[in-house]
């Protein structure tokens, strides 16, 4: 990839792209005010772990696209798999007792790489659709089991489960709830296991148990006979890389078993190697009944999602249910499935997940932890290849900056200007880089993050 030269985008200039963008394109999760003048960032190419903008700037992609480009950009095998499949069978559906080889093969491979309780997968086009599917499967399972009152799903504050009405109802993002207005009934939220923000004087282990107990309290308040399921991300992603204390998930599992409640692990970010295991649930020591996934299944090269369904659920839905009246035109899209198969083959052949577990993950952890020495940083935490730093005005008291300072956005902008994508969730800076990062890339990421923290501190007039 030419580094200094602007990417060839026909005769269009950056300003030209930005003007047309502003005139026509309504973006997801974007405040368009002022964007016309400033202009959106135009990304035109990518290779390996770097993206390139229309000005020819090369930027280290610390977010793997949007938590998904796990193999990095430009992998020939994925491109070839898509091309071959397009030529052979670009589309066919798998409704009404029809099927095709790529979806069959992918479902079979998912059985191999997922925990023992899973043998069946329902495919969707995205993580949001996967979570809509989850809600229907949960209802269907309990109805067919004769427990028709078991309808409430318990989720968590600050969770992200997607953007459809159903998925944003499951999520715990206040802003989304306020704007949507319409929310699904029968969803209850409990507080999240966010130690840095909510742990107070407790030890991490005590806090983990306390937050898990909130589930038990909620179940008792609602009556276990009315509660269908609990849903959580093994590590909350979009909420700010919230890594629960070690005591949290085992206790959640115990409570779900005791009260006969299904456990749903939303693996949309944590699936396919992000935490150094195929699925985050394995690392957390839990055995979920349903696992929605998306993103990393194709390394983001094509949209694909799905739900892994534990046999005890699949058996009931298949044997007693008749037709499951649910499906998407692109469920099991053959080209997306072919790319997923190529992606999983590479993850296996190149032992990339083992490398995250044994090599790049531990190296990242050690380097990332060093950011805690920066005067702006109240905590630097990581697990596998995700990390977060908490920006604070005072290190020991964990005092935050005033909201109007917008310290997170400030730092994020310095990062982009200095060749690093790091995302800001409020004043929590997060990264989720491609799984193929070498040590030198990790060094570059952490060094650039430190530099941008310095620039942020300098901008705010804080002495080092
Ligand atoms: N579950 C989880 C855990 C997710 O992170 C979804 C479901 C929805 O997937 P789709 O494919 O419908 O987007 C997600 C998506 C962010 C950000 O700002 C995170 C996601 C999507 C967009 C932005 O970090 N995660």
Coordinates of C-alpha atoms and ligand atoms in Angstrom, one line a residue:
X1 CA 0.0 0.0 0.0
X2 CA 1.4 3.4 -0.9
X3 CA 1.8 5.3 2.3
X4 CA 2.4 8.9 1.3
X5 CA 0.2 9.0 -1.8
X6 CA -3.4 9.7 -1.5
X7 CA -5.5 6.6 -2.4
X8 CA -6.8 6.8 -6.0
X9 CA -10.5 7.6 -5.6
X10 CA -11.2 8.5 -9.2
X11 CA -11.1 12.3 -9.7
X12 CA -12.8 13.0 -6.4
X13 CA -11.0 15.1 -3.8
X14 CA -11.5 14.5 -0.1
X15 CA -13.6 17.7 0.1
X16 CA -15.7 16.4 -2.8
X17 CA -16.4 13.1 -1.0
X18 CA -17.2 15.0 2.2
X19 CA -19.6 17.3 0.5
X20 CA -21.5 14.5 -1.2
X21 CA -21.4 12.5 2.0
X22 CA -23.0 15.4 3.9
X23 CA -25.7 15.9 1.3
X24 CA -26.8 12.3 1.0
X25 CA -25.6 10.0 3.6
X26 CA -27.4 9.6 7.0
X27 CA -24.8 7.8 9.1
X28 CA -25.3 5.4 12.1
X29 CA -24.5 6.8 15.5
X30 CA -23.3 10.1 14.2
X31 CA -24.0 13.7 15.3
X32 CA -24.3 15.4 11.8
X33 CA -24.3 18.9 13.3
X34 CA -21.1 20.6 12.2
X35 CA -20.0 17.6 10.1
X36 CA -20.8 19.5 6.9
X37 CA -18.1 22.0 7.7
X38 CA -15.6 19.7 9.3
X39 CA -16.2 16.8 6.9
X40 CA -16.3 13.1 7.8
X41 CA -13.1 11.1 7.7
X42 CA -13.0 9.3 4.4
X43 CA -11.4 5.8 4.6
X44 CA -10.4 4.5 1.2
X45 CA -8.2 1.5 1.6
X46 CA -6.7 -0.9 4.2
X47 CA -3.9 -3.5 4.4
X48 CA -2.9 -5.7 7.3
X49 CA -3.6 -3.8 10.5
X50 CA -3.6 -0.3 8.9
X51 CA -6.3 1.7 7.3
X52 CA -5.7 4.6 4.9
X53 CA -7.7 7.8 4.5
X54 CA -8.3 9.8 1.3
X55 CA -5.3 12.1 2.2
X56 CA -3.0 9.1 2.2
X57 CA -2.6 8.9 6.0
X58 CA -1.8 5.5 7.3
X59 CA -3.5 4.8 10.6
X60 CA -3.1 1.8 12.9
X61 CA -6.5 0.3 13.4
X62 CA -6.8 -0.2 17.1
X63 CA -10.5 -1.1 16.8
X64 CA -10.3 -3.8 14.1
X65 CA -12.9 -1.9 12.1
X66 CA -15.7 -2.1 14.6
X67 CA -14.5 -5.0 16.8
X68 CA -14.6 -7.3 13.8
X69 CA -11.7 -7.4 11.4
X70 CA -9.9 -10.0 13.4
X71 CA -7.6 -11.3 10.6
X72 CA -6.7 -7.8 9.5
X73 CA -7.3 -6.4 6.0
X74 CA -6.6 -7.8 2.6
X75 CA -6.5 -11.5 3.3
X76 CA -6.5 -13.2 -0.1
X77 CA -8.1 -16.4 1.1
X78 CA -11.2 -14.6 2.1
X79 CA -11.4 -12.6 -1.1
X80 CA -10.9 -15.8 -3.1
X81 CA -13.5 -17.7 -1.1
X82 CA -16.1 -15.0 -1.8
X83 CA -15.2 -14.8 -5.5
X84 CA -15.5 -18.6 -6.0
X85 CA -18.8 -18.8 -4.1
X86 CA -20.2 -15.8 -6.1
X87 CA -19.4 -17.7 -9.3
X88 CA -20.8 -21.0 -8.1
X89 CA -24.0 -19.9 -6.2
X90 CA -24.2 -16.3 -5.3
X91 CA -27.5 -16.6 -3.5
X92 CA -30.0 -19.1 -2.5
X93 CA -32.3 -19.2 0.5
X94 CA -32.6 -21.9 3.1
X95 CA -36.3 -21.5 3.8
X96 CA -39.0 -24.1 3.2
X97 CA -36.8 -27.3 3.4
X98 CA -34.0 -26.1 1.1
X99 CA -30.3 -25.9 1.9
X100 CA -26.9 -25.3 0.3
X101 CA -23.3 -26.6 1.0
X102 CA -21.7 -23.4 2.5
X103 CA -24.3 -23.0 5.2
X104 CA -24.3 -26.7 6.0
X105 CA -20.5 -26.8 6.2
X106 CA -20.4 -23.7 8.4
X107 CA -23.0 -25.0 10.8
X108 CA -21.0 -28.2 11.1
X109 CA -17.7 -26.4 11.7
X110 CA -19.4 -24.2 14.3
X111 CA -20.4 -27.4 16.1
X112 CA -16.7 -28.4 16.1
X113 CA -15.3 -25.2 17.5
X114 CA -18.1 -24.3 20.0
X115 CA -18.6 -25.8 23.5
X116 CA -20.0 -29.3 23.7
X117 CA -23.6 -28.3 24.4
X118 CA -24.0 -26.8 20.9
X119 CA -24.7 -28.7 17.7
X120 CA -27.2 -26.4 15.9
X121 CA -26.9 -22.8 14.5
X122 CA -29.6 -20.4 13.2
X123 CA -28.1 -17.9 10.8
X124 CA -28.8 -14.2 10.6
X125 CA -27.4 -11.2 8.8
X126 CA -26.1 -9.4 11.9
X127 CA -25.7 -9.4 15.7
X128 CA -28.9 -7.4 16.2
X129 CA -30.9 -10.0 14.2
X130 CA -29.2 -12.7 16.2
X131 CA -30.5 -11.1 19.4
X132 CA -34.0 -10.8 18.0
X133 CA -33.8 -14.5 17.1
X134 CA -32.7 -15.2 20.7
X135 CA -35.8 -13.6 22.1
X136 CA -38.1 -15.7 19.9
X137 CA -36.2 -18.9 20.6
X138 CA -36.4 -18.3 24.3
X139 CA -40.2 -17.7 24.1
X140 CA -40.7 -20.6 21.9
X141 CA -38.7 -23.0 24.1
X142 CA -40.6 -22.1 27.3
X143 CA -44.0 -22.2 25.5
X144 CA -43.2 -25.6 24.1
X145 CA -42.1 -26.7 27.5
X146 CA -45.5 -25.8 28.9
X147 CA -44.1 -22.9 31.0
X148 CA -45.9 -20.1 29.2
X149 CA -45.4 -17.6 32.1
X150 CA -41.7 -17.7 31.7
X151 CA -41.4 -14.6 29.6
X152 CA -39.2 -11.9 31.2
X153 CA -35.6 -11.6 30.1
X154 CA -33.2 -10.0 32.5
X155 CA -30.4 -7.9 31.0
X156 CA -28.0 -5.3 32.3
X157 CA -27.5 -1.5 32.4
X158 CA -24.9 -0.3 29.8
X159 CA -25.2 -3.5 27.8
X160 CA -25.1 -3.4 24.0
X161 CA -27.0 -6.0 22.1
X162 CA -27.7 -4.2 18.8
X163 CA -29.9 -1.6 17.3
X164 CA -33.2 -3.2 16.2
X165 CA -36.1 -2.4 18.5
X166 CA -35.8 -5.7 20.2
X167 CA -32.0 -5.7 20.5
X168 CA -31.9 -2.1 21.8
X169 CA -34.6 -3.0 24.3
X170 CA -32.4 -5.8 25.6
X171 CA -29.5 -3.3 25.7
X172 CA -29.1 -1.0 28.6
X173 CA -28.1 2.2 26.8
X174 CA -30.2 5.1 28.2
X175 CA -29.8 7.3 25.2
X176 CA -31.1 4.6 22.8
X177 CA -34.1 3.9 25.1
X178 CA -34.9 7.6 25.3
X179 CA -34.8 8.1 21.5
X180 CA -36.6 4.8 20.6
X181 CA -39.6 5.5 22.7
X182 CA -41.0 2.1 21.8
X183 CA -39.4 -0.7 23.9
X184 CA -40.3 -4.3 24.1
X185 CA -42.2 -5.2 27.3
X186 CA -40.9 -8.0 29.5
X187 CA -37.3 -6.9 29.7
X188 CA -35.7 -5.9 33.1
X189 CA -32.3 -4.5 33.7
X190 CA -29.9 -5.0 36.6
X191 CA -26.7 -3.1 37.4
X192 CA -23.5 -4.0 35.5
X193 CA -20.3 -5.5 37.1
X194 CA -18.2 -2.3 36.5
X195 CA -15.6 -2.4 39.2
X196 CA -13.8 0.8 38.4
X197 CA -17.0 2.8 38.3
X198 CA -19.1 1.1 41.0
X199 CA -16.8 -1.0 43.1
X200 CA -16.4 1.5 45.9
X201 CA -14.4 0.0 48.8
X202 CA -15.2 -3.6 48.0
X203 CA -12.5 -6.0 46.8
X204 CA -13.0 -7.1 43.2
X205 CA -14.2 -10.6 44.3
X206 CA -16.7 -9.2 46.7
X207 CA -18.0 -6.8 44.1
X208 CA -18.4 -9.6 41.6
X209 CA -20.5 -11.6 44.0
X210 CA -22.5 -8.6 45.0
X211 CA -23.4 -7.7 41.3
X212 CA -24.3 -11.3 40.5
X213 CA -26.6 -11.3 43.6
X214 CA -28.6 -8.6 41.9
X215 CA -29.8 -11.2 39.5
X216 CA -31.0 -13.4 42.3
X217 CA -32.8 -10.5 43.9
X218 CA -34.5 -9.5 40.6
X219 CA -35.6 -13.1 40.0
X220 CA -37.1 -13.3 43.5
X221 CA -38.8 -10.0 43.0
X222 CA -40.3 -11.1 39.6
X223 CA -41.0 -14.7 40.7
X224 CA -38.8 -17.4 39.0
X225 CA -41.9 -18.8 37.3
X226 CA -42.0 -15.6 35.2
X227 CA -38.4 -15.3 34.3
X228 CA -37.2 -16.9 31.0
X229 CA -33.6 -15.9 30.6
X230 CA -30.6 -13.8 31.6
X231 CA -28.5 -12.2 28.8
X232 CA -25.0 -10.7 29.1
X233 CA -21.8 -10.1 27.1
X234 CA -19.0 -12.1 28.7
X235 CA -17.0 -8.8 28.6
X236 CA -19.1 -5.7 27.8
X237 CA -17.7 -4.1 24.6
X238 CA -19.5 -1.0 23.5
X239 CA -20.2 -0.1 27.1
X240 CA -16.5 0.5 27.7
X241 CA -14.7 -2.9 27.9
X242 CA -16.2 -3.8 31.3
X243 CA -14.3 -6.9 32.5
X244 CA -16.2 -8.6 35.3
X245 CA -14.5 -9.8 38.4
X246 CA -13.6 -13.5 38.4
X247 CA -16.4 -14.3 40.8
X248 CA -19.1 -12.8 38.7
X249 CA -19.9 -15.3 35.9
X250 CA -19.7 -18.6 37.9
X251 CA -22.3 -17.1 40.4
X252 CA -24.5 -16.0 37.5
X253 CA -24.4 -19.5 36.1
X254 CA -25.2 -21.0 39.6
X255 CA -28.2 -18.6 39.9
X256 CA -29.6 -19.4 36.4
X257 CA -29.4 -23.2 37.2
X258 CA -31.0 -22.9 40.6
X259 CA -34.0 -21.0 39.3
X260 CA -34.3 -22.8 35.9
X261 CA -33.5 -19.7 33.8
X262 CA -31.8 -19.8 30.4
X263 CA -28.3 -18.3 30.2
X264 CA -27.6 -16.3 27.0
X265 CA -24.0 -15.2 26.4
X266 CA -23.9 -12.5 23.7
X267 CA -20.6 -13.4 21.9
X268 CA -20.9 -10.9 19.1
X269 CA -17.6 -9.3 20.2
X270 CA -16.1 -12.0 22.4
X271 CA -16.6 -14.8 19.9
X272 CA -13.9 -16.0 17.4
X273 CA -10.8 -15.4 19.5
X274 CA -11.1 -11.9 20.9
X275 CA -10.3 -13.2 24.5
X276 CA -7.9 -15.9 23.5
X277 CA -10.6 -18.7 23.3
X278 CA -13.0 -19.4 20.5
X279 CA -15.7 -18.1 22.7
X280 CA -15.5 -15.8 25.8
X281 CA -17.9 -18.1 27.7
X282 CA -15.2 -20.7 27.9
X283 CA -12.8 -18.3 29.5
X284 CA -15.5 -17.2 32.0
X285 CA -16.2 -20.8 32.8
X286 CA -19.9 -20.8 31.9
X287 CA -22.1 -23.0 29.8
X288 CA -24.7 -20.8 28.1
X289 CA -27.9 -22.2 26.4
X290 CA -27.8 -19.7 23.6
X291 CA -24.8 -17.8 22.0
X292 CA -25.6 -15.0 19.5
X293 CA -22.5 -14.2 17.4
X294 CA -21.6 -12.0 14.4
X295 CA -18.6 -9.7 13.5
X296 CA -15.5 -11.9 13.9
X297 CA -17.2 -14.9 12.3
X298 CA -16.2 -13.4 8.9
X299 CA -13.6 -11.0 10.2
X300 CA -16.2 -8.4 9.0
X301 CA -15.5 -9.0 5.3
X302 CA -19.2 -9.8 4.8
X303 CA -22.2 -9.4 7.1
X304 CA -23.1 -12.6 8.9
X305 CA -24.5 -13.4 12.3
X306 CA -26.2 -16.3 14.0
X307 CA -27.2 -18.1 17.2
X308 CA -25.6 -21.2 18.6
X309 CA -28.5 -23.2 20.2
X310 CA -27.8 -25.7 22.9
X311 CA -29.1 -29.2 22.1
X312 CA -31.6 -29.2 25.0
X313 CA -33.2 -26.1 23.4
X314 CA -32.9 -27.2 19.8
X315 CA -34.4 -30.6 20.5
X316 CA -37.6 -29.0 22.0
X317 CA -37.9 -26.4 19.2
X318 CA -37.3 -29.1 16.5
X319 CA -39.2 -32.0 17.9
X320 CA -42.2 -30.3 19.4
X321 CA -42.4 -27.0 17.5
X322 CA -43.4 -27.7 13.9
X323 CA -42.4 -24.7 11.8
X324 CA -40.3 -22.0 13.6
X325 CA -41.9 -19.0 12.0
X326 CA -38.8 -16.8 11.7
X327 CA -36.1 -16.2 9.2
X328 CA -34.2 -13.6 7.1
X329 CA -33.7 -13.5 3.4
X330 CA -30.0 -13.6 4.0
X331 CA -30.0 -16.3 6.8
X332 CA -27.1 -18.5 5.9
X333 CA -26.1 -16.4 2.8
X334 CA -23.8 -18.7 0.8
X335 CA -21.1 -16.1 0.1
X336 CA -21.0 -14.9 3.7
X337 CA -20.8 -18.5 4.9
X338 CA -18.0 -19.3 2.4
X339 CA -16.0 -16.3 3.8
X340 CA -16.7 -17.5 7.4
X341 CA -15.4 -20.9 6.5
X342 CA -12.2 -19.4 5.1
X343 CA -11.8 -17.2 8.1
X344 CA -12.2 -20.0 10.6
X345 CA -9.8 -22.2 8.5
X346 CA -7.1 -19.5 8.9
X347 CA -7.8 -19.0 12.6
X348 CA -7.2 -22.7 13.0
X349 CA -4.3 -23.3 10.6
X350 CA -2.3 -20.3 11.8
X351 CA -3.2 -21.0 15.5
X352 CA -4.2 -17.3 15.9
X353 CA -6.4 -17.8 18.9
X354 CA -3.7 -19.8 20.7
X355 CA -1.3 -16.9 19.9
X356 CA -3.7 -14.4 21.5
X357 CA -3.9 -16.7 24.6
X358 CA -0.2 -17.4 25.0
X359 CA 1.7 -14.7 23.3
X360 CA 0.1 -11.5 21.9
X361 CA -2.5 -11.3 24.7
X362 CA 0.0 -11.5 27.6
X363 CA 2.4 -9.1 25.8
X364 CA -0.5 -6.7 25.2
X365 CA -1.5 -7.0 28.8
X366 CA 1.9 -6.1 30.1
X367 CA 2.4 -3.2 27.7
X368 CA -1.1 -1.8 28.1
X369 CA -0.8 -2.0 32.0
X370 CA 2.1 0.5 31.6
X371 CA -0.4 3.2 30.6
X372 CA -1.6 3.2 34.2
X373 CA 1.5 5.3 35.0
X374 CA 0.2 8.2 32.9
X375 CA -1.1 11.1 35.1
X376 CA -4.4 11.1 33.2
X377 CA -5.1 7.4 33.7
X378 CA -7.0 6.0 36.6
X379 CA -7.0 2.4 35.5
X380 CA -5.6 0.4 32.5
X381 CA -7.3 -3.0 32.2
X382 CA -7.3 -5.6 29.5
X383 CA -8.2 -9.2 28.7
X384 CA -7.2 -11.1 25.5
X385 CA -6.9 -8.4 22.9
X386 CA -9.3 -5.8 24.3
X387 CA -8.2 -3.0 26.6
X388 CA -9.6 0.1 28.3
X389 CA -8.1 3.1 30.1
X390 CA -10.1 5.4 32.4
X391 CA -9.3 9.0 32.0
X392 CA -9.5 10.9 35.3
X393 CA -8.8 14.3 36.7
X394 CA -7.3 12.9 39.9
X395 CA -5.7 9.6 40.0
X396 CA -6.2 8.5 43.6
X397 CA -9.7 9.6 44.1
X398 CA -10.8 8.5 40.6
X399 CA -12.4 11.9 40.1
X400 CA -13.7 12.4 36.6
X401 CA -13.3 15.4 34.4
X402 CA -16.3 17.7 34.0
X403 CA -18.5 16.5 31.2
X404 CA -18.1 19.6 29.1
X405 CA -14.3 19.0 28.9
X406 CA -15.0 16.0 26.7
X407 CA -11.7 14.6 27.5
X408 CA -12.4 11.2 25.8
X409 CA -13.3 12.9 22.5
X410 CA -10.3 15.1 22.8
X411 CA -8.0 12.1 23.3
X412 CA -9.7 10.2 20.4
X413 CA -9.1 13.1 18.0
X414 CA -5.4 13.3 19.0
X415 CA -5.2 9.6 18.3
X416 CA -6.7 9.9 14.8
X417 CA -4.4 12.8 14.0
X418 CA -1.4 10.8 15.1
X419 CA -2.1 7.6 13.2
X420 CA -4.1 5.5 15.7
X421 CA -7.8 4.5 15.9
X422 CA -8.7 4.4 19.6
X423 CA -12.4 4.7 20.5
X424 CA -13.8 6.9 23.3
X425 CA -16.8 5.7 25.3
X426 CA -17.4 8.8 27.4
X427 CA -14.0 9.2 29.2
X428 CA -13.1 5.5 28.8
X429 CA -10.7 4.9 25.9
X430 CA -10.9 1.5 24.4
X431 CA -9.1 -0.7 21.9
X432 CA -9.9 -4.0 20.2
X433 CA -7.2 -4.5 17.6
X434 CA -7.0 -7.2 14.9
X435 CA -5.9 -10.5 16.4
X436 CA -3.0 -10.7 14.0
X437 CA -1.1 -7.9 15.7
X438 CA 2.6 -8.6 16.1
X439 CA 4.6 -7.3 19.1
X440 CA 5.8 -4.4 17.0
X441 CA 2.2 -3.4 16.3
X442 CA 1.4 -3.6 20.0
X443 CA 4.4 -1.4 20.8
X444 CA 3.2 1.1 18.2
X445 CA -0.3 1.1 19.6
X446 CA 0.8 1.6 23.2
X447 CA 3.4 4.2 22.3
X448 CA 1.0 6.2 20.2
X449 CA -1.7 5.9 23.0
X450 CA 0.9 7.4 25.5
X451 CA 1.8 10.2 23.1
X452 CA -1.9 11.1 22.6
X453 CA -2.4 11.0 26.4
X454 CA 0.5 13.5 26.7
X455 CA -1.0 15.7 24.0
X456 CA -4.4 15.6 25.8
X457 CA -2.8 16.5 29.1
X458 CA -0.9 19.3 27.5
X459 CA -4.0 20.7 25.8
X460 CA -5.7 20.7 29.2
X461 CA -2.7 22.4 30.8
X462 CA -2.0 19.5 33.1
X463 CA 1.7 19.1 34.0
X464 CA 3.3 15.7 33.8
Ligands
LIG1 N1 -24.2 -7.6 20.5 C1 -23.0 -7.1 20.9 C2 -22.3 -7.5 22.1 C3 -22.4 -6.1 20.0 O1 -21.3 -5.5 20.4 C4 -24.3 -6.3 18.6 C5 -24.8 -7.3 19.4 C6 -25.1 -6.0 17.3 O2 -24.5 -6.4 16.2 P1 -24.8 -5.7 14.8 O3 -24.1 -6.7 13.8 O4 -26.3 -5.7 14.6 O5 -24.2 -4.3 14.8 C7 -23.1 -5.7 18.9 C8 -22.6 -4.7 18.0 C9 -19.5 0.4 19.3 C10 -20.3 -0.4 18.5 O6 -19.7 1.6 19.3 C11 -20.5 -1.8 18.8 C12 -21.3 -2.6 18.1 C13 -21.9 -2.1 16.9 C14 -21.7 -0.7 16.6 C15 -21.0 0.1 17.4 O7 -18.6 0.0 20.0 N2 -21.5 -3.9 18.5

